[in-house]
XYZ file of C-alpha atoms in Angstrom:
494
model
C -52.896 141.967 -173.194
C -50.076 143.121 -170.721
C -47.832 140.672 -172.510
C -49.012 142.100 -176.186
C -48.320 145.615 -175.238
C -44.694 144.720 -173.938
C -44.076 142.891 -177.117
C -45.346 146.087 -178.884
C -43.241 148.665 -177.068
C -40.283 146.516 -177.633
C -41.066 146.860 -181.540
C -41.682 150.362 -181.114
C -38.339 150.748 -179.029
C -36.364 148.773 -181.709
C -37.706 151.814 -183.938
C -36.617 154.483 -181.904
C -32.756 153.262 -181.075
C -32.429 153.363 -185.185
C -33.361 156.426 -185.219
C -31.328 157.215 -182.534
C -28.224 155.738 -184.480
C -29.173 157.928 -187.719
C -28.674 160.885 -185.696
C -25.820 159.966 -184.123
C -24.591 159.201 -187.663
C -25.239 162.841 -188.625
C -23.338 164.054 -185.996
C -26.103 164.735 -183.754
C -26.257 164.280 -180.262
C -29.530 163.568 -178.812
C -28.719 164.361 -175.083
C -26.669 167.828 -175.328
C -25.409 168.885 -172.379
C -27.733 171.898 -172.172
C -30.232 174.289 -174.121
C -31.793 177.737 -173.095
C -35.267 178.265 -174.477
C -36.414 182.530 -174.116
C -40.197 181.745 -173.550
C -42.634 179.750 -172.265
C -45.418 178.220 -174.678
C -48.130 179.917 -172.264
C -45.861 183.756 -172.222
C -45.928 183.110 -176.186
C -50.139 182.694 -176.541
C -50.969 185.623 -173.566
C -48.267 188.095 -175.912
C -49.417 187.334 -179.177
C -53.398 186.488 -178.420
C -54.360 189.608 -180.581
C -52.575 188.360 -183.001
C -54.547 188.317 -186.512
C -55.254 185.075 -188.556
C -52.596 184.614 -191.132
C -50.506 186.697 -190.016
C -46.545 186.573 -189.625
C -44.595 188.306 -186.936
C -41.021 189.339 -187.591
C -39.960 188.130 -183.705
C -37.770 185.104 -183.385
C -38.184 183.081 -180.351
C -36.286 179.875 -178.920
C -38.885 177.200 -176.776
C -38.381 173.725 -175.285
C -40.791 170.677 -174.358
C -42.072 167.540 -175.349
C -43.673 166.631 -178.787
C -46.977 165.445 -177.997
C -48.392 165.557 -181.693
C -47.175 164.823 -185.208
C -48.992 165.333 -188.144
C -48.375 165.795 -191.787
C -45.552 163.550 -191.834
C -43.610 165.707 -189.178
C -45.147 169.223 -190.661
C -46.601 170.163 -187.835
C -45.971 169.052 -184.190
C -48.131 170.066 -180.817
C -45.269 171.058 -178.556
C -46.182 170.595 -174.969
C -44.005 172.517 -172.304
C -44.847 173.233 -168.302
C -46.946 176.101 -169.314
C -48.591 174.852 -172.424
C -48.830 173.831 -175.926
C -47.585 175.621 -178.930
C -48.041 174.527 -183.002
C -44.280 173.766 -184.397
C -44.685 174.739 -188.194
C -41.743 172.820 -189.948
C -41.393 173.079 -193.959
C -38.205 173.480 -196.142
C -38.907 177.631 -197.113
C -37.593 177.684 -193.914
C -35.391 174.744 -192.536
C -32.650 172.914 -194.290
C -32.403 169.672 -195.893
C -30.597 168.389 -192.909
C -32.474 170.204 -190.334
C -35.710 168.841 -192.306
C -34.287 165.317 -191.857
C -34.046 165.310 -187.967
C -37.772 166.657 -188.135
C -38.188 162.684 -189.676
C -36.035 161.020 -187.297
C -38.529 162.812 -184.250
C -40.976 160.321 -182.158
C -44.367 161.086 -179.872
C -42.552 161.820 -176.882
C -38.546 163.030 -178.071
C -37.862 166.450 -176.146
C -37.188 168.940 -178.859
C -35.847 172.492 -178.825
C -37.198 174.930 -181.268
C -36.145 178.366 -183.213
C -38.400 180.147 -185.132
C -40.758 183.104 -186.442
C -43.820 183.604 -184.401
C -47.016 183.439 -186.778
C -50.415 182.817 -186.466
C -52.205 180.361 -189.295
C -55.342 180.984 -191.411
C -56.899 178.632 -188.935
C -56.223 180.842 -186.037
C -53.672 178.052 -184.773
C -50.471 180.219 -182.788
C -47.660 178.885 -184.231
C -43.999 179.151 -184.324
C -42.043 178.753 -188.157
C -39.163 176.367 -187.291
C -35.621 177.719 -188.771
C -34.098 175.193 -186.069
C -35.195 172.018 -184.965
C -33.254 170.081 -182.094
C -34.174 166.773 -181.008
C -33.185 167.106 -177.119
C -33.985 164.170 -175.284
C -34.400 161.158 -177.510
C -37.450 159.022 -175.962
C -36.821 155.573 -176.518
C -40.077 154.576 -174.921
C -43.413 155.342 -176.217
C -46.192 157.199 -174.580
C -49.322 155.188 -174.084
C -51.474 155.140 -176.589
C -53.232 158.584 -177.017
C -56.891 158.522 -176.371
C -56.299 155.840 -173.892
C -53.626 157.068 -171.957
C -52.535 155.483 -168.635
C -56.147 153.535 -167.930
C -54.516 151.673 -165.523
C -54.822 152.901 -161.718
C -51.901 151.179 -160.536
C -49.621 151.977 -163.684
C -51.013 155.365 -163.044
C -48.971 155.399 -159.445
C -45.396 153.457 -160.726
C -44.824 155.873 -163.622
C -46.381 158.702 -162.479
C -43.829 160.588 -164.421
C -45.736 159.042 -167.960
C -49.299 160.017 -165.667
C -47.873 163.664 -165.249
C -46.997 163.706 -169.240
C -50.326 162.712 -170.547
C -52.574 163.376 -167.712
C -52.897 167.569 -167.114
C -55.334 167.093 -164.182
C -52.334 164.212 -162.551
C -50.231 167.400 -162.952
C -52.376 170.124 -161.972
C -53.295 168.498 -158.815
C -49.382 167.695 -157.757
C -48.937 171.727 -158.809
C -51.808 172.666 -156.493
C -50.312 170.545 -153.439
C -46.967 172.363 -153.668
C -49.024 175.458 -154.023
C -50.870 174.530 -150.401
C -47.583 173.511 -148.662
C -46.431 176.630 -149.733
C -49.406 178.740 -148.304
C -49.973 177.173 -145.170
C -45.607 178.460 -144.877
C -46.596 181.625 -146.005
C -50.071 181.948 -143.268
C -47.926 180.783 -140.242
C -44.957 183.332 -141.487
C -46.913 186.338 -141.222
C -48.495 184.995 -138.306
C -44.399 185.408 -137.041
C -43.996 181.271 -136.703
C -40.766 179.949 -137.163
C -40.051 176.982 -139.776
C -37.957 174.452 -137.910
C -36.066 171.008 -138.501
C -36.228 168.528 -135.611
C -34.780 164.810 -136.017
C -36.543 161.820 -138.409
C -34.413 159.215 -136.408
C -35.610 158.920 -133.031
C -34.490 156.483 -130.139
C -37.641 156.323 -128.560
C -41.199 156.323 -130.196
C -43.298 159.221 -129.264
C -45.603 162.034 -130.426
C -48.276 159.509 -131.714
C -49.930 156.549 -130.682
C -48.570 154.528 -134.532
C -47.344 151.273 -135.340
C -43.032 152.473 -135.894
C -40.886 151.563 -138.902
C -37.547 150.787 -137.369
C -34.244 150.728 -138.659
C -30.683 149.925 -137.485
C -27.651 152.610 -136.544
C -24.085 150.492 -137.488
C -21.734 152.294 -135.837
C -23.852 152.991 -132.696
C -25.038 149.342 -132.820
C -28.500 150.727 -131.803
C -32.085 150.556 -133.017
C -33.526 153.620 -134.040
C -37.477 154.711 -134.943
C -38.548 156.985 -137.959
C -40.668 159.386 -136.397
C -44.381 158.683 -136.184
C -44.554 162.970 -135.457
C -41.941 165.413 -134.356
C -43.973 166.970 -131.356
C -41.678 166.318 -128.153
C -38.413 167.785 -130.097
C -40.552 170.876 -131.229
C -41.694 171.196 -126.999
C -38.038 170.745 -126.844
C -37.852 174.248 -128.494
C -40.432 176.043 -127.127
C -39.293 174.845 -123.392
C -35.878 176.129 -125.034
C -37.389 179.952 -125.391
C -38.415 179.917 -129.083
C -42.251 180.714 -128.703
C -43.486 180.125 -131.867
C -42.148 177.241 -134.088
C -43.427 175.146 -137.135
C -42.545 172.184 -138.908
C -43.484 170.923 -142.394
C -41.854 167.752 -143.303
C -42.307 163.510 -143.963
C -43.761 161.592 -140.619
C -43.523 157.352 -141.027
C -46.541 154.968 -139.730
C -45.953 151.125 -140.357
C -49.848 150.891 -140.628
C -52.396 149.781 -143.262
C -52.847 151.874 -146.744
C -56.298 153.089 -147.907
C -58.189 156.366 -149.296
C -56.484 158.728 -146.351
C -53.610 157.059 -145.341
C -50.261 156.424 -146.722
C -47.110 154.823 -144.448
C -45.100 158.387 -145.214
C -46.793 161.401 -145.221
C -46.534 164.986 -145.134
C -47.459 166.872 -141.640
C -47.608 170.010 -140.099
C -46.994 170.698 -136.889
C -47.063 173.972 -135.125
C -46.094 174.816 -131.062
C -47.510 178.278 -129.657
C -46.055 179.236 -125.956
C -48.623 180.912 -124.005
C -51.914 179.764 -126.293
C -53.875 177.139 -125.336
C -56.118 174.704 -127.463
C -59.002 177.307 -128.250
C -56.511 179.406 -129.624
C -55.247 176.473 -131.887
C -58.648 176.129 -133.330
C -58.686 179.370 -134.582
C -55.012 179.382 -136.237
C -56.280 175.755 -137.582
C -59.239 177.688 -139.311
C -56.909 180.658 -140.383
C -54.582 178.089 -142.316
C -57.151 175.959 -143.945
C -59.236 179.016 -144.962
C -55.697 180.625 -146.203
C -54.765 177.752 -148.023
C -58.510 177.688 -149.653
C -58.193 181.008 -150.831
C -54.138 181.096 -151.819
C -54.721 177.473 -154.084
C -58.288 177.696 -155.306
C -59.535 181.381 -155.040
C -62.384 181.089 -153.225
C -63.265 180.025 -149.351
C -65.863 177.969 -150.243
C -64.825 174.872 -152.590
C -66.801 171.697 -154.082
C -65.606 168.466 -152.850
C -67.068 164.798 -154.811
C -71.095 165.915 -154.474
C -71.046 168.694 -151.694
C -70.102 172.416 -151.542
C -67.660 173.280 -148.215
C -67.894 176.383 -146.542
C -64.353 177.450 -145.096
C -65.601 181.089 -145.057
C -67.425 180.602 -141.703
C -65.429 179.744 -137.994
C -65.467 176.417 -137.678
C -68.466 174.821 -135.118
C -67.114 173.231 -131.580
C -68.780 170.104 -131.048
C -67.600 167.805 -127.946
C -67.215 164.151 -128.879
C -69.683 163.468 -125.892
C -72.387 165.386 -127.363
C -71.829 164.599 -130.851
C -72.090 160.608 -130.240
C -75.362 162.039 -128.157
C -76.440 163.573 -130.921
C -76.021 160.697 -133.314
C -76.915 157.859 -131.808
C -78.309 158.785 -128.267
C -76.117 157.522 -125.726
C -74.253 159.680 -123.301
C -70.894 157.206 -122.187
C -69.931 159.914 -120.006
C -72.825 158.250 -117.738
C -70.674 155.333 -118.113
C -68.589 154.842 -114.873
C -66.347 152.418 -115.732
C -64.660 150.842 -119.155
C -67.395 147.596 -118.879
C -70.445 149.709 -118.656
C -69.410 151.660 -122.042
C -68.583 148.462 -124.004
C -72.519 147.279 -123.462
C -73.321 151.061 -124.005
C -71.549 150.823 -127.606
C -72.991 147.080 -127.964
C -76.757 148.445 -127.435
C -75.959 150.732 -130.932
C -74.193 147.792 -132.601
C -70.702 148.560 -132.009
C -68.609 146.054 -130.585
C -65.269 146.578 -129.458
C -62.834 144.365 -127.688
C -63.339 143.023 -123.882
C -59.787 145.193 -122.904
C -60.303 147.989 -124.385
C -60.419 151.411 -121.740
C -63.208 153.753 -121.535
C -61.587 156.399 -123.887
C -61.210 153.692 -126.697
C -64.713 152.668 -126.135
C -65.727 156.539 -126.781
C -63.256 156.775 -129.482
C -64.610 153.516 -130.987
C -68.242 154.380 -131.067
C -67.508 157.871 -132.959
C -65.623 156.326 -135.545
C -68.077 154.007 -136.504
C -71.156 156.005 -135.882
C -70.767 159.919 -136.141
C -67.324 160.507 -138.275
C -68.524 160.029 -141.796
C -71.435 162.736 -140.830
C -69.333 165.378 -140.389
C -68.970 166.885 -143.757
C -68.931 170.748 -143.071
C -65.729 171.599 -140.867
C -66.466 171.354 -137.638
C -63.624 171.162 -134.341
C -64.259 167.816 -132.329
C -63.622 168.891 -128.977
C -62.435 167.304 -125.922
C -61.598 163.554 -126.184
C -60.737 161.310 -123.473
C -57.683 161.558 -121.276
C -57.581 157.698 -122.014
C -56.389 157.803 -125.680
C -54.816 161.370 -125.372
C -51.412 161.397 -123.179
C -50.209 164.481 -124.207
C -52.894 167.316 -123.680
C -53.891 168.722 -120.664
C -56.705 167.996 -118.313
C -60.056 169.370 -119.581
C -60.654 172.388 -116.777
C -64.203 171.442 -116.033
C -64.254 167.532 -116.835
C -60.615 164.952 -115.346
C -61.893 162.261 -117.813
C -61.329 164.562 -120.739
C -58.329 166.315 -122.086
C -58.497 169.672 -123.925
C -58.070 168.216 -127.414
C -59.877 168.708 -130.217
C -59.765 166.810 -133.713
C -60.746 168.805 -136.765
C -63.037 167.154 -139.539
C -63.909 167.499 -142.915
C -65.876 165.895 -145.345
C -65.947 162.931 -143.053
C -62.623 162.708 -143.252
C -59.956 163.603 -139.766
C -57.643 166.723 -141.300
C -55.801 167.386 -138.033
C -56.137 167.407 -133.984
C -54.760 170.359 -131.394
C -54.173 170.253 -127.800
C -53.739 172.459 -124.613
C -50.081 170.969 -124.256
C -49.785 169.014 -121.115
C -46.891 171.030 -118.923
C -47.033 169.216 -115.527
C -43.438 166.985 -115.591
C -45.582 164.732 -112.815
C -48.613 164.042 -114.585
C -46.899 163.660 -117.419
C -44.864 160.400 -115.845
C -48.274 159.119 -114.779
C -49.251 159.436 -118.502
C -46.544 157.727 -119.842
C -46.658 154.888 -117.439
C -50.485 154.507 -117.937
C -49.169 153.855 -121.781
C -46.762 151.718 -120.818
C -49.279 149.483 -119.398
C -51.050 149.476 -122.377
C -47.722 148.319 -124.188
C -47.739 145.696 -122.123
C -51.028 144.158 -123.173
C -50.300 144.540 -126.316
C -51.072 147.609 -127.722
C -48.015 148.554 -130.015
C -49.183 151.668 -130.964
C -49.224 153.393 -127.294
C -46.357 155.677 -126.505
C -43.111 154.842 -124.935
C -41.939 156.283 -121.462
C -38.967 159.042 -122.881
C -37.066 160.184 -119.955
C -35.443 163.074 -122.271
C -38.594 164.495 -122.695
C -39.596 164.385 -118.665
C -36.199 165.980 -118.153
C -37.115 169.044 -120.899
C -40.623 169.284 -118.755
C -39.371 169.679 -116.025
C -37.035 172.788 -116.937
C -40.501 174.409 -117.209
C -42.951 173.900 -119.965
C -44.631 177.682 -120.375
C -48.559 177.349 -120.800
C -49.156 176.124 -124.521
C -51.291 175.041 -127.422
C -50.248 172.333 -130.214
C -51.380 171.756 -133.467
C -51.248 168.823 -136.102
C -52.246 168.818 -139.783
C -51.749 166.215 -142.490
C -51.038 167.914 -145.723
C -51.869 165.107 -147.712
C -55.503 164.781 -146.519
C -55.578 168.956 -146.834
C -54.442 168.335 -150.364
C -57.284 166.179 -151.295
C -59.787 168.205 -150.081
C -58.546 171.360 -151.811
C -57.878 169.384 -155.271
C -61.021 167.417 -155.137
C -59.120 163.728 -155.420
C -60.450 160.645 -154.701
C -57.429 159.372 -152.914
C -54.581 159.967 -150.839
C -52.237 158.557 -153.844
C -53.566 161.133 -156.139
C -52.011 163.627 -154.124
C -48.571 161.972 -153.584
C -46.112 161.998 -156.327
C -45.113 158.899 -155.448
C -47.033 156.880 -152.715
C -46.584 153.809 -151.716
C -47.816 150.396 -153.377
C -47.300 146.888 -152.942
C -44.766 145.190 -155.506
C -45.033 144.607 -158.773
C -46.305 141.018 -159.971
C-alpha cells in the first residue's frame, strides 16, 4: 500500500509540475515575492452574516489561503485560510479568458490569492465573485486523500504541517497550547514575576535527578550538558536580589518516550524570595486555574471520561498518608531502607535490593496510589532521600517540604521550600554523589558554583516547576504528549 500511494503521488506530482510549466509559460509566477490580502475568511462571514440569500454586495475584498475544494470544474473552490473557509465563485461574467485559465491550471492544495465582490448565493453559501484569481504557492504535492486524511499516527507526527492542513482539531489544539503558554506569562506578570533567560548549556548537571544529553564545546575542548531544568541559575538570581523571577523555555532528558514524556519539553519554572512551599501551592493553583479559564472558559474542564474541578483549592495530601490510605502501610514505621523494601514486597511491589528508603516510598506511590489521583490534589512532603534541593520538613528530618502536584493521574509539576543552608546543601550533594557512584546516572552532580552562590546568602524561598506540555494535554483533552508538540520526537523513519 505505502509503495502504491508513493507511486500515485509521483503521478499526481508529474501532473502538477505541467501545470506549473503552463503558468510559467503565461508569464505567471507561482511563488511571487509577496501578496496582501484585506480580510480574513472568518472577519468576512461575522460582517456579512445578515447578509440575505441571493444577494450581491457592491464591496470588493482581497483574501488569501489554501484551496481545499474544487468543484464544477474549478467554478467554485472552498478557500481555507487561518480563520476559516470562504466559497470562491469563479465564472467568465466576471474573470477573463486568461484569468479563467489559471482557475484550470489550480490543484487541491495550490495557495491562491483572491479579488472579488462579496455575495451571498441562493443557497445561503457566503461567497466571494472572483475578478482576480492568483495561484500563490503552487503545491506540487497532494493532500491526502480527503475523507481519509492523515490515518496514519506516525505520518500524523513527521508532517504535521499536512496534519495541521487537514486536521482542524491537530490545529486547534497547537493554537490552544500557545494560548496556555501565553496565560500562565500573563498570571505570573500581574502577579509582578519577572520572565528570565538562564543558560541551556551547562557544565555540570543539576536541577533534576535526569539521564543528560551531552554535547561537545570545540574551541573550549570541553563537554557540556543541555539542561535537564534551569533551577540553580534562576537561585543564582534571586541570591543576586531579583525576588521574583520566571522562566518559560525547552528543558532536555535523554530518557524513554511515552504518553507524558518527550526528551525536550517545555517547563516553567518560577523562584519567589521570602515564600516558602505552601505559598507555591497556592500560585501553582492560581496558574493552572488561570490558564483553565484564559484557554477554555471555564474552571472546570472534561478530560477522556471525567469532569476536573480547578475551581476549588487544591487538597494537601502527604505521600505518607496517601500510600496509607491506598494500600495500608505506613513506611514511615520503617526504620531503615531494608525494612521498607519487605514493606513494599508485602503489597506486591518490588523494587531493587539498593535502593534507599525515599526510593522505596517513591516506588510504592508510583505503582500503587498515582493513577488514583484524578481531581488535583498537592502531594506533600516527599523524602529527603530523592529530594536534594528542598528544605527539611519542620516537624519530620526524613522529609523535605516538597510537594508534587497531580492531575488526572498524571504528575503536572512539584514545588519546594528552597533549601538555603550552603552546609547542608554540600551534605546533599555528596549524599548524590554516592549514589552516582553506584550507578545511578540520574542523581545530581556536586556544583561548586552553586555552593559558592549559597553561601553569599540564599534569602528564605519557595520554588516551583511545571511542565507545559503535560498542562497542555490536560487543558486540550489529548491523548498524548505528541499531540501537543508541534513536532515531538520519534524514532527514524524505516
Amino acid at each position: 500500500m505505502a509503495e502504491q500511494n508513493t507511486e500515485n503521488n509521483g503521478i499526481h506530482r508529474e501532473s502538477r509540475l505541467k501545470k506549473y510549466n503552463e503558468l510559467l509559460e503565461m508569464g505567471v509566477n507561482p511563488y511571487p515575492y509577496c501578496f496582501k490580502p484585506t480580510h480574513y475568511a472568518k472577519d468576512l462571514q461575522d460582517k456579512y452574516k445578515d447578509l440575505e440569500n441571493d444577494t450581491e454586495t457592491e464591496d470588493i475584498v482581497t483574501v488569501a489561503g489554501r484551496a481545499m475544494a474544487i468543484r464544477n470544474n474549478g467554478m467554485f473552490i472552498d478557500m481555507h485560510d487561518s480563520t476559516d473557509k470562504i466559497q470562491i465563485f469563479c465564472h467568465k461574467k466576471h474573470l477573463s479568458k486568461e484569468q479563467l485559465k489559471q482557475v484550470k491550471l489550480a490543484d487541491l492544495g495550490d495557495m491562491v490569492g483572491i479579488t472579488g465582490i462579496v455575495r451571498r448565493t441562493g443557497r445561503g453559501e457566503l461567497s466571494i465573485a472572483a475578478q482576480e484569481v492568483s495561484i500563490i504557492a503552487k503545491s506540487l504535492q497532494p493532500l491526502p486523500e480527503k475523507f481519509h486524511g492523515l490515518t496514519d499516527v506516525e505520518a500524523r507526527y513527521r508532517q504535521r504541517y499536512v496534519d495541521f492542513i487537514i486536521n482542524k482539531d491537530s490545529r486547534e489544539t497547537f493554537i490552544k497550547r500557545c494560548e496556555i503558554v501565553s496565560a500562565i506569562r500573563r498570571c505570573l506578570e500581574e502577579k509582578t514575576f519577572l520572565e528570565v533567560e538562564t543558560p541551556i548549556l551547562h557544565p555540570i548537571m543539576g536541577g533534576a535527578n535526569a539521564k543528560p544529553f551531552i554535547t561537545h564545546h570545540n574551541t573550549l575542548d570541553m563537554d557540556l550538558f543541555l539542561r535537564v531544568a534551569p533551577e540553580l541559575y534562576l537561585k543564582k538570581l534571586i541570591i543576586g536580589g531579583i525576588d521574583k523571577v520566571f522562566e518559560i523555555g525547552r528543558n532536555f532528558r535523554n530518557e524513554g518516550i511515552d504518553k507524558s514524556h518527550n526528551p525536550e519539553f517545555t517547563a516553567l519554572e518560577v523562584y519567589q524570595a521570602y515564600a516558602d512551599y505552601n505559598d507555591m501551592a497556592d500560585l501553582m493553583s492560581d496558574m493552572i486555574r488561570y490558564a483553565a479559564k484564559k484557554v477554555t472558559g471555564s474552571e472546570i474542564i472534561e478530560f477522556g471520561e471525567h469532569k476536573l474541578d480547578l475551581s476549588k483549592p487544591f487538597p494537601k495530601k502527604s505521600m505518607i498518608d496517601l500510600i496509607k490510605e491506598y494500600v495500608n502501610i505506613d513506611l514511615l514505621e520503617a526504620k531503615d531502607a531494608k525494612e521498607a523494601i519487605a514493606m513494599a514486597k508485602s503489597v506486591d511491589v518490588h523494587v531493587d535490593e539498593d535502593c534507599n528508603w525515599g526510593q522505596v516510598v517513591q516506588e510504592v506511590f508510583d505503582e500503587k496510589v498515582e493513577h488514583n489521583l484524578i481531581q488535583p490534589i498537592h502531594v506533600m512532603d516527599l523524602p529527603k532521600d530523592i529530594s536534594p534541593l528542598a528544605k527539611t520538613h519542620r516537624d519530620n528530618d526524613r522529609l523535605v517540604e516538597h510537594f508534587d502536584t497531580y492531575i488526572a493521574g498524571m504528575e503536572l509539576g512539584c514545588a519546594y521550600s528552597e533549601l538555603s543552608n550552603p552546609l547542608e546543601q554540600v551534605e546533599r550533594f555528596n549524599s548524590q554523589a554516592d549514589a552516582r557512584e553506584k550507578g545511578d546516572d540520574e542523581a545530581q552532580m556536586f556544583d561548586e558554583s552553586f555552593i559558592d552562590a549559597l553561601e553569599h546568602g540564599f534569602p528564605p524561598s519557595g520554588g516551583l516547576g511545571m511542565g507545559i506540555d503535560r498542562l497542555a494535554i490536560i487543558l486540550t483533552n489529548s491523548a498524548t504528549i505528541r499531540d501537543v508538540i508541534a513536532f515531538p520526537t520519534l524514532r527514524p523513519k524505516g
